[in-house]
Amino acid sequence: MSTSVISNYIHGKYQQQGNADLFDVIYPATGETLYLVEEASPALLEQAIVSACQGQAQWAAMTAVERARILQKAASMLRERNDELARIEVLDTGKPWQEAVEVDVQTGADAIEYFANLSQSMMGSQQPIGNDFFYTRHEPLGVCFGIGAWNYPLQIACWKSAAALAAGNAMIFKPSEETPRGACLLAEIFTAAGVPQGVFNVVHGDGKVGNYLTEHSEVAKVSLTGEVGTGKKVMAAAAGTLKQVTMELGGKSPLVVFEDADINEAVTGAMLANFYTQGEVCTNGTRVYVHESVYQQFMQQLLERTQRNIVVGDPMNPDTNLGALISAQHLARVLEYIKHGSDEGATLACGGAQLKPQNFEGGNFIEPTIFTDCTDDMKIVQEEIFGPVMSVLTFSDEDDVIKRANNTRYGLAAGIFTSDIRRAHRVIARLEAGICWINAWGNSPAEMPVGGYKESGIGRENGVETLKSYTQTKSIYVGMDTLEGPF
Ligand code: TXE
């Protein structure tokens, strides 16, 4: 059976290049090749730029209401095709069906719908200055470039394009080379909904393609979702043309369980924060600080529920709640971290080994893993592992745990579990993170701006401020009296 080839989506259709370099996309649960992808050549990237400039001029000339109607239609088309799109996300990422069918497509559609609505109320201002006055216009930036990570491929493509397009921009989007298909289907849906050709182009490739467009003088803004190291490279490359950047990067976030927490909820939170999407979530609360007075109770429930309730295996099976890691290389990296944890003296309280479920022996499966007796200086406590590996630490004093929670170069997320409302807001105000939860974990509605402090990122996605970040303000001063001067 010949393997299908996915090409780049430029100006409203797929464009084969003929002699393109190809790369393969592997199903993480079996190791089999799903399809091949054409890497975009520099010539094709230049076509994508010309196309985007043309599309953006047409798109910006429409009224906000006309753009919003088209985006609303795209959002409803995403929802109509929820199951088909969710299945593609499962095949590309290895994540469980039970997650993709509920979260990935719907949160993407929600963002497109949210920004379509918001954009209709975006207005400038006017102020009298004596007889004179000035007014402001919020104008689109032009052509924006979105770069996606592989853990939520379609959602990331939706979140970046929603604000960019609602503000009248065009977006060229490069999905992760691990998971290209979601973005292509979004492009098809945008075209079918009436988005003009060129307004949303999808190009394929790795960092080389990403760097080419980041450096391009016609690109006004880059929005990256990826690792901190990649963020630094992209920001450096963007400096050459002084373009705006949004960085949604990695984290190693704290989750703090106080002595008056509801232990059942705190365990649920810790498991969500470490095992959902097999731990491949940037905001994960992978440093779990438990007050020493409830540590035994917490650990007893955590271990019992981890051993009893987690089903690792076929991602398509609705009962599976821990799927396959994205690649064999990533699996090896996670196993390496687990070895570090043991070598550094942490106690492997459960898990730690690779799994080979029957009929899925070629996949990248690993046991849900919990380390105890951890210390803050350990590699597994300081560095992002991006797998189902939880590090549990204890504390006795509020000030001490805040200092320790903040002692990292990251600042993406933070969470606390307590029934003391004053303590909840006192502590969360001191934690250095951009996305925080109190007696909750992971909720990220389109209305809520999300993004990191410190090296976890720059700028935000979702929320009112993000629409503004895809515009530029022009001030126009109008002289109503005869202009006079000393010359
Ligand atoms: O990232 P990579 P991955 C983070 C998560 C983890 C990482 C995992 O914390 O650190 O993403 O995703 C492209 N110039 N987040 O492994 O390797 C590359 O081709 C331009 C945070 O995909 O950094 C890919 O498309 N582009 C997030 C993308 O960058 C370059 C939520 C990311 O690749 C490039 C989800 C270059 N030089 C995951 N090098 C959040 N904060 O919301 C690579 N790329």
mmCIF file of N, CA, C and O in Angstrom, residues 46-121:
data_model
loop_
_atom_site.group_PDB
_atom_site.id
_atom_site.type_symbol
_atom_site.label_atom_id
_atom_site.label_comp_id
_atom_site.label_asym_id
_atom_site.label_seq_id
_atom_site.Cartn_x
_atom_site.Cartn_y
_atom_site.Cartn_z
ATOM 1 N N GLU A 46 8.431 31.549 -0.192
ATOM 2 C CA GLU A 46 8.241 32.879 -0.783
ATOM 3 C C GLU A 46 6.836 32.992 -1.395
ATOM 4 O O GLU A 46 6.179 34.022 -1.284
ATOM 5 N N GLN A 47 6.372 31.897 -1.986
ATOM 6 C CA GLN A 47 4.990 31.889 -2.514
ATOM 7 C C GLN A 47 3.991 32.094 -1.378
ATOM 8 O O GLN A 47 3.016 32.840 -1.494
ATOM 9 N N ALA A 48 4.267 31.442 -0.251
ATOM 10 C CA ALA A 48 3.353 31.549 0.905
ATOM 11 C C ALA A 48 3.288 32.989 1.400
ATOM 12 O O ALA A 48 2.227 33.494 1.777
ATOM 13 N N ILE A 49 4.423 33.666 1.350
ATOM 14 C CA ILE A 49 4.483 35.069 1.793
ATOM 15 C C ILE A 49 3.671 35.949 0.828
ATOM 16 O O ILE A 49 2.808 36.743 1.247
ATOM 17 N N VAL A 50 3.895 35.798 -0.471
ATOM 18 C CA VAL A 50 3.169 36.616 -1.471
ATOM 19 C C VAL A 50 1.665 36.379 -1.331
ATOM 20 O O VAL A 50 0.861 37.315 -1.286
ATOM 21 N N SER A 51 1.320 35.093 -1.190
ATOM 22 C CA SER A 51 -0.098 34.722 -1.031
ATOM 23 C C SER A 51 -0.687 35.368 0.218
ATOM 24 O O SER A 51 -1.788 35.932 0.203
ATOM 25 N N ALA A 52 0.060 35.328 1.312
ATOM 26 C CA ALA A 52 -0.451 35.876 2.582
ATOM 27 C C ALA A 52 -0.629 37.388 2.478
ATOM 28 O O ALA A 52 -1.614 37.951 2.967
ATOM 29 N N CYS A 53 0.305 38.068 1.811
ATOM 30 C CA CYS A 53 0.180 39.525 1.655
ATOM 31 C C CYS A 53 -1.086 39.864 0.857
ATOM 32 O O CYS A 53 -1.857 40.750 1.229
ATOM 33 N N GLN A 54 -1.315 39.117 -0.213
ATOM 34 C CA GLN A 54 -2.522 39.357 -1.038
ATOM 35 C C GLN A 54 -3.786 39.077 -0.218
ATOM 36 O O GLN A 54 -4.703 39.895 -0.158
ATOM 37 N N GLY A 55 -3.800 37.941 0.449
ATOM 38 C CA GLY A 55 -4.989 37.569 1.233
ATOM 39 C C GLY A 55 -5.260 38.568 2.336
ATOM 40 O O GLY A 55 -6.408 38.973 2.557
ATOM 41 N N GLN A 56 -4.194 39.023 2.977
ATOM 42 C CA GLN A 56 -4.378 39.928 4.122
ATOM 43 C C GLN A 56 -4.984 41.243 3.668
ATOM 44 O O GLN A 56 -5.869 41.792 4.340
ATOM 45 N N ALA A 57 -4.599 41.736 2.514
ATOM 46 C CA ALA A 57 -5.152 43.015 2.021
ATOM 47 C C ALA A 57 -6.660 42.879 1.824
ATOM 48 O O ALA A 57 -7.451 43.740 2.216
ATOM 49 N N GLN A 58 -7.047 41.736 1.272
ATOM 50 C CA GLN A 58 -8.485 41.498 1.021
ATOM 51 C C GLN A 58 -9.234 41.334 2.344
ATOM 52 O O GLN A 58 -10.312 41.887 2.556
ATOM 53 N N TRP A 59 -8.632 40.604 3.249
ATOM 54 C CA TRP A 59 -9.250 40.284 4.552
ATOM 55 C C TRP A 59 -9.410 41.556 5.404
ATOM 56 O O TRP A 59 -10.469 41.802 5.983
ATOM 57 N N ALA A 60 -8.386 42.399 5.399
ATOM 58 C CA ALA A 60 -8.429 43.626 6.215
ATOM 59 C C ALA A 60 -9.429 44.633 5.640
ATOM 60 O O ALA A 60 -9.957 45.475 6.366
ATOM 61 N N ALA A 61 -9.713 44.505 4.333
ATOM 62 C CA ALA A 61 -10.665 45.456 3.715
ATOM 63 C C ALA A 61 -12.109 45.113 4.074
ATOM 64 O O ALA A 61 -13.014 45.940 3.928
ATOM 65 N N MET A 62 -12.306 43.894 4.610
ATOM 66 C CA MET A 62 -13.671 43.517 5.028
ATOM 67 C C MET A 62 -13.979 44.190 6.363
ATOM 68 O O MET A 62 -13.089 44.626 7.085
ATOM 69 N N THR A 63 -15.265 44.241 6.706
ATOM 70 C CA THR A 63 -15.590 44.799 8.027
ATOM 71 C C THR A 63 -15.391 43.723 9.088
ATOM 72 O O THR A 63 -15.376 42.527 8.789
ATOM 73 N N ALA A 64 -15.289 44.140 10.318
ATOM 74 C CA ALA A 64 -15.101 43.195 11.426
ATOM 75 C C ALA A 64 -16.251 42.201 11.483
ATOM 76 O O ALA A 64 -16.060 41.008 11.730
ATOM 77 N N VAL A 65 -17.454 42.699 11.184
ATOM 78 C CA VAL A 65 -18.619 41.795 11.232
ATOM 79 C C VAL A 65 -18.530 40.734 10.144
ATOM 80 O O VAL A 65 -18.817 39.563 10.357
ATOM 81 N N GLU A 66 -18.076 41.152 8.945
ATOM 82 C CA GLU A 66 -17.953 40.181 7.839
ATOM 83 C C GLU A 66 -16.907 39.119 8.186
ATOM 84 O O GLU A 66 -17.136 37.914 7.983
ATOM 85 N N ARG A 67 -15.776 39.532 8.767
ATOM 86 C CA ARG A 67 -14.755 38.563 9.173
ATOM 87 C C ARG A 67 -15.302 37.647 10.262
ATOM 88 O O ARG A 67 -15.128 36.427 10.244
ATOM 89 N N ALA A 68 -16.029 38.252 11.206
ATOM 90 C CA ALA A 68 -16.533 37.468 12.342
ATOM 91 C C ALA A 68 -17.505 36.394 11.880
ATOM 92 O O ALA A 68 -17.473 35.252 12.354
ATOM 93 N N ARG A 69 -18.349 36.764 10.901
ATOM 94 C CA ARG A 69 -19.330 35.767 10.413
ATOM 95 C C ARG A 69 -18.608 34.543 9.838
ATOM 96 O O ARG A 69 -18.977 33.398 10.076
ATOM 97 N N ILE A 70 -17.558 34.802 9.081
ATOM 98 C CA ILE A 70 -16.804 33.696 8.458
ATOM 99 C C ILE A 70 -16.115 32.847 9.530
ATOM 100 O O ILE A 70 -16.164 31.611 9.502
ATOM 101 N N LEU A 71 -15.530 33.515 10.524
ATOM 102 C CA LEU A 71 -14.856 32.761 11.596
ATOM 103 C C LEU A 71 -15.857 31.959 12.421
ATOM 104 O O LEU A 71 -15.596 30.815 12.820
ATOM 105 N N GLN A 72 -17.043 32.525 12.639
ATOM 106 C CA GLN A 72 -18.085 31.769 13.372
ATOM 107 C C GLN A 72 -18.441 30.500 12.600
ATOM 108 O O GLN A 72 -18.622 29.434 13.161
ATOM 109 N N LYS A 73 -18.516 30.635 11.278
ATOM 110 C CA LYS A 73 -18.863 29.471 10.441
ATOM 111 C C LYS A 73 -17.770 28.412 10.558
ATOM 112 O O LYS A 73 -18.042 27.222 10.708
ATOM 113 N N ALA A 74 -16.521 28.864 10.583
ATOM 114 C CA ALA A 74 -15.401 27.913 10.723
ATOM 115 C C ALA A 74 -15.475 27.201 12.066
ATOM 116 O O ALA A 74 -15.284 25.982 12.152
ATOM 117 N N ALA A 75 -15.816 27.944 13.116
ATOM 118 C CA ALA A 75 -15.934 27.329 14.446
ATOM 119 C C ALA A 75 -17.014 26.263 14.451
ATOM 120 O O ALA A 75 -16.824 25.153 14.965
ATOM 121 N N SER A 76 -18.137 26.532 13.805
ATOM 122 C CA SER A 76 -19.213 25.523 13.821
ATOM 123 C C SER A 76 -18.845 24.330 12.944
ATOM 124 O O SER A 76 -19.179 23.187 13.273
ATOM 125 N N MET A 77 -18.060 24.573 11.889
ATOM 126 C CA MET A 77 -17.622 23.438 11.057
ATOM 127 C C MET A 77 -16.641 22.547 11.822
ATOM 128 O O MET A 77 -16.663 21.318 11.684
ATOM 129 N N LEU A 78 -15.799 23.153 12.635
ATOM 130 C CA LEU A 78 -14.892 22.358 13.484
ATOM 131 C C LEU A 78 -15.709 21.469 14.404
ATOM 132 O O LEU A 78 -15.446 20.268 14.544
ATOM 133 N N ARG A 79 -16.740 22.017 14.993
ATOM 134 C CA ARG A 79 -17.554 21.245 15.945
ATOM 135 C C ARG A 79 -18.309 20.124 15.238
ATOM 136 O O ARG A 79 -18.420 19.015 15.762
ATOM 137 N N GLU A 80 -18.776 20.423 14.025
ATOM 138 C CA GLU A 80 -19.505 19.372 13.279
ATOM 139 C C GLU A 80 -18.573 18.192 12.972
ATOM 140 O O GLU A 80 -19.004 17.041 12.934
ATOM 141 N N ARG A 81 -17.301 18.478 12.780
ATOM 142 C CA ARG A 81 -16.336 17.431 12.418
ATOM 143 C C ARG A 81 -15.497 17.004 13.621
ATOM 144 O O ARG A 81 -14.394 16.468 13.472
ATOM 145 N N ASN A 82 -16.020 17.245 14.812
ATOM 146 C CA ASN A 82 -15.257 16.989 16.052
ATOM 147 C C ASN A 82 -14.612 15.610 16.066
ATOM 148 O O ASN A 82 -13.407 15.473 16.270
ATOM 149 N N ASP A 83 -15.403 14.557 15.842
ATOM 150 C CA ASP A 83 -14.881 13.189 16.021
ATOM 151 C C ASP A 83 -13.825 12.854 14.977
ATOM 152 O O ASP A 83 -12.789 12.258 15.292
ATOM 153 N N GLU A 84 -14.072 13.264 13.740
ATOM 154 C CA GLU A 84 -13.080 13.008 12.666
ATOM 155 C C GLU A 84 -11.768 13.717 12.992
ATOM 156 O O GLU A 84 -10.689 13.138 12.899
ATOM 157 N N LEU A 85 -11.850 14.967 13.435
ATOM 158 C CA LEU A 85 -10.635 15.736 13.742
ATOM 159 C C LEU A 85 -9.947 15.189 14.989
ATOM 160 O O LEU A 85 -8.720 15.118 15.072
ATOM 161 N N ALA A 86 -10.755 14.762 15.973
ATOM 162 C CA ALA A 86 -10.178 14.203 17.199
ATOM 163 C C ALA A 86 -9.388 12.938 16.877
ATOM 164 O O ALA A 86 -8.292 12.710 17.415
ATOM 165 N N ARG A 87 -9.913 12.137 15.961
ATOM 166 C CA ARG A 87 -9.234 10.886 15.589
ATOM 167 C C ARG A 87 -7.865 11.186 14.977
ATOM 168 O O ARG A 87 -6.866 10.526 15.273
ATOM 169 N N ILE A 88 -7.811 12.239 14.155
ATOM 170 C CA ILE A 88 -6.530 12.624 13.524
ATOM 171 C C ILE A 88 -5.530 13.059 14.593
ATOM 172 O O ILE A 88 -4.359 12.704 14.569
ATOM 173 N N GLU A 89 -6.047 13.771 15.609
ATOM 174 C CA GLU A 89 -5.150 14.190 16.697
ATOM 175 C C GLU A 89 -4.630 12.979 17.465
ATOM 176 O O GLU A 89 -3.475 12.944 17.883
ATOM 177 N N VAL A 90 -5.473 11.994 17.673
ATOM 178 C CA VAL A 90 -5.021 10.784 18.375
ATOM 179 C C VAL A 90 -3.932 10.089 17.557
ATOM 180 O O VAL A 90 -2.873 9.726 18.076
ATOM 181 N N LEU A 91 -4.147 9.961 16.250
ATOM 182 C CA LEU A 91 -3.160 9.271 15.407
ATOM 183 C C LEU A 91 -1.838 10.035 15.360
ATOM 184 O O LEU A 91 -0.758 9.466 15.443
ATOM 185 N N ASP A 92 -1.923 11.380 15.285
ATOM 186 C CA ASP A 92 -0.674 12.151 15.191
ATOM 187 C C ASP A 92 0.057 12.226 16.527
ATOM 188 O O ASP A 92 1.287 12.248 16.569
ATOM 189 N N THR A 93 -0.685 12.277 17.643
ATOM 190 C CA THR A 93 -0.021 12.548 18.930
ATOM 191 C C THR A 93 0.101 11.325 19.837
ATOM 192 O O THR A 93 0.934 11.318 20.738
ATOM 193 N N GLY A 94 -0.768 10.333 19.657
ATOM 194 C CA GLY A 94 -0.756 9.169 20.566
ATOM 195 C C GLY A 94 -1.551 9.407 21.839
ATOM 196 O O GLY A 94 -1.615 8.547 22.720
ATOM 197 N N LYS A 95 -2.216 10.578 21.931
ATOM 198 C CA LYS A 95 -2.974 10.872 23.166
ATOM 199 C C LYS A 95 -4.266 10.071 23.192
ATOM 200 O O LYS A 95 -4.769 9.641 22.154
ATOM 201 N N PRO A 96 -4.876 9.875 24.378
ATOM 202 C CA PRO A 96 -6.099 9.068 24.453
ATOM 203 C C PRO A 96 -7.274 9.713 23.738
ATOM 204 O O PRO A 96 -7.463 10.932 23.808
ATOM 205 N N TRP A 97 -8.045 8.882 23.091
ATOM 206 C CA TRP A 97 -9.283 9.318 22.426
ATOM 207 C C TRP A 97 -10.186 10.067 23.408
ATOM 208 O O TRP A 97 -10.740 11.111 23.073
ATOM 209 N N GLN A 98 -10.255 9.558 24.650
ATOM 210 C CA GLN A 98 -11.200 10.156 25.618
ATOM 211 C C GLN A 98 -10.847 11.620 25.896
ATOM 212 O O GLN A 98 -11.712 12.401 26.284
ATOM 213 N N GLU A 99 -9.564 11.995 25.691
ATOM 214 C CA GLU A 99 -9.194 13.412 25.843
ATOM 215 C C GLU A 99 -9.529 14.181 24.560
ATOM 216 O O GLU A 99 -10.207 15.198 24.572
ATOM 217 N N ALA A 100 -9.025 13.678 23.440
ATOM 218 C CA ALA A 100 -9.129 14.415 22.163
ATOM 219 C C ALA A 100 -10.581 14.697 21.800
ATOM 220 O O ALA A 100 -10.917 15.788 21.343
ATOM 221 N N VAL A 101 -11.447 13.730 22.066
ATOM 222 C CA VAL A 101 -12.850 13.871 21.639
ATOM 223 C C VAL A 101 -13.586 14.922 22.472
ATOM 224 O O VAL A 101 -14.558 15.519 22.033
ATOM 225 N N GLU A 102 -13.048 15.207 23.673
ATOM 226 C CA GLU A 102 -13.701 16.193 24.563
ATOM 227 C C GLU A 102 -13.015 17.559 24.513
ATOM 228 O O GLU A 102 -13.638 18.577 24.727
ATOM 229 N N VAL A 103 -11.715 17.587 24.301
ATOM 230 C CA VAL A 103 -10.955 18.825 24.560
ATOM 231 C C VAL A 103 -10.370 19.465 23.308
ATOM 232 O O VAL A 103 -10.607 20.634 23.016
ATOM 233 N N ASP A 104 -9.607 18.718 22.537
ATOM 234 C CA ASP A 104 -8.728 19.334 21.530
ATOM 235 C C ASP A 104 -9.472 20.163 20.488
ATOM 236 O O ASP A 104 -9.101 21.304 20.229
ATOM 237 N N VAL A 105 -10.528 19.608 19.916
ATOM 238 C CA VAL A 105 -11.221 20.323 18.840
ATOM 239 C C VAL A 105 -12.096 21.435 19.425
ATOM 240 O O VAL A 105 -12.107 22.577 18.940
ATOM 241 N N GLN A 106 -12.782 21.096 20.527
ATOM 242 C CA GLN A 106 -13.731 22.055 21.106
ATOM 243 C C GLN A 106 -13.034 23.309 21.639
ATOM 244 O O GLN A 106 -13.509 24.426 21.451
ATOM 245 N N THR A 107 -11.874 23.131 22.279
ATOM 246 C CA THR A 107 -11.175 24.325 22.794
ATOM 247 C C THR A 107 -10.623 25.170 21.643
ATOM 248 O O THR A 107 -10.459 26.380 21.768
ATOM 249 N N GLY A 108 -10.368 24.508 20.511
ATOM 250 C CA GLY A 108 -9.950 25.278 19.331
ATOM 251 C C GLY A 108 -11.103 26.080 18.774
ATOM 252 O O GLY A 108 -10.994 27.298 18.542
ATOM 253 N N ALA A 109 -12.260 25.422 18.644
ATOM 254 C CA ALA A 109 -13.449 26.108 18.121
ATOM 255 C C ALA A 109 -13.875 27.234 19.068
ATOM 256 O O ALA A 109 -14.252 28.330 18.626
ATOM 257 N N ASP A 110 -13.774 26.978 20.377
ATOM 258 C CA ASP A 110 -14.154 28.009 21.365
ATOM 259 C C ASP A 110 -13.349 29.290 21.153
ATOM 260 O O ASP A 110 -13.883 30.396 21.220
ATOM 261 N N ALA A 111 -12.051 29.157 20.901
ATOM 262 C CA ALA A 111 -11.195 30.340 20.751
ATOM 263 C C ALA A 111 -11.559 31.112 19.477
ATOM 264 O O ALA A 111 -11.630 32.351 19.491
ATOM 265 N N ILE A 112 -11.835 30.398 18.410
ATOM 266 C CA ILE A 112 -12.186 31.075 17.154
ATOM 267 C C ILE A 112 -13.499 31.832 17.332
ATOM 268 O O ILE A 112 -13.637 32.998 16.954
ATOM 269 N N GLU A 113 -14.431 31.182 18.004
ATOM 270 C CA GLU A 113 -15.744 31.814 18.272
ATOM 271 C C GLU A 113 -15.574 33.034 19.188
ATOM 272 O O GLU A 113 -16.119 34.106 18.936
ATOM 273 N N TYR A 114 -14.734 32.872 20.219
ATOM 274 C CA TYR A 114 -14.528 33.952 21.193
ATOM 275 C C TYR A 114 -13.954 35.183 20.514
ATOM 276 O O TYR A 114 -14.459 36.303 20.665
ATOM 277 N N PHE A 115 -12.902 35.001 19.709
ATOM 278 C CA PHE A 115 -12.270 36.164 19.086
ATOM 279 C C PHE A 115 -13.115 36.743 17.959
ATOM 280 O O PHE A 115 -13.092 37.950 17.704
ATOM 281 N N ALA A 116 -13.919 35.903 17.308
ATOM 282 C CA ALA A 116 -14.843 36.445 16.295
ATOM 283 C C ALA A 116 -15.818 37.413 16.962
ATOM 284 O O ALA A 116 -16.060 38.522 16.488
ATOM 285 N N ASN A 117 -16.343 36.999 18.120
ATOM 286 C CA ASN A 117 -17.265 37.879 18.849
ATOM 287 C C ASN A 117 -16.556 39.139 19.331
ATOM 288 O O ASN A 117 -17.013 40.260 19.136
ATOM 289 N N LEU A 118 -15.385 38.951 19.954
ATOM 290 C CA LEU A 118 -14.671 40.079 20.567
ATOM 291 C C LEU A 118 -14.296 41.132 19.518
ATOM 292 O O LEU A 118 -14.389 42.336 19.755
ATOM 293 N N SER A 119 -13.908 40.653 18.343
ATOM 294 C CA SER A 119 -13.350 41.581 17.327
ATOM 295 C C SER A 119 -14.378 42.592 16.849
ATOM 296 O O SER A 119 -14.043 43.674 16.380
ATOM 297 N N GLN A 120 -15.665 42.247 17.013
ATOM 298 C CA GLN A 120 -16.693 43.179 16.525
ATOM 299 C C GLN A 120 -16.808 44.406 17.413
ATOM 300 O O GLN A 120 -17.399 45.414 17.046
ATOM 301 N N SER A 121 -16.248 44.308 18.635
ATOM 302 C CA SER A 121 -16.365 45.474 19.535
ATOM 303 C C SER A 121 -15.039 46.206 19.664
ATOM 304 O O SER A 121 -14.887 47.104 20.474
#
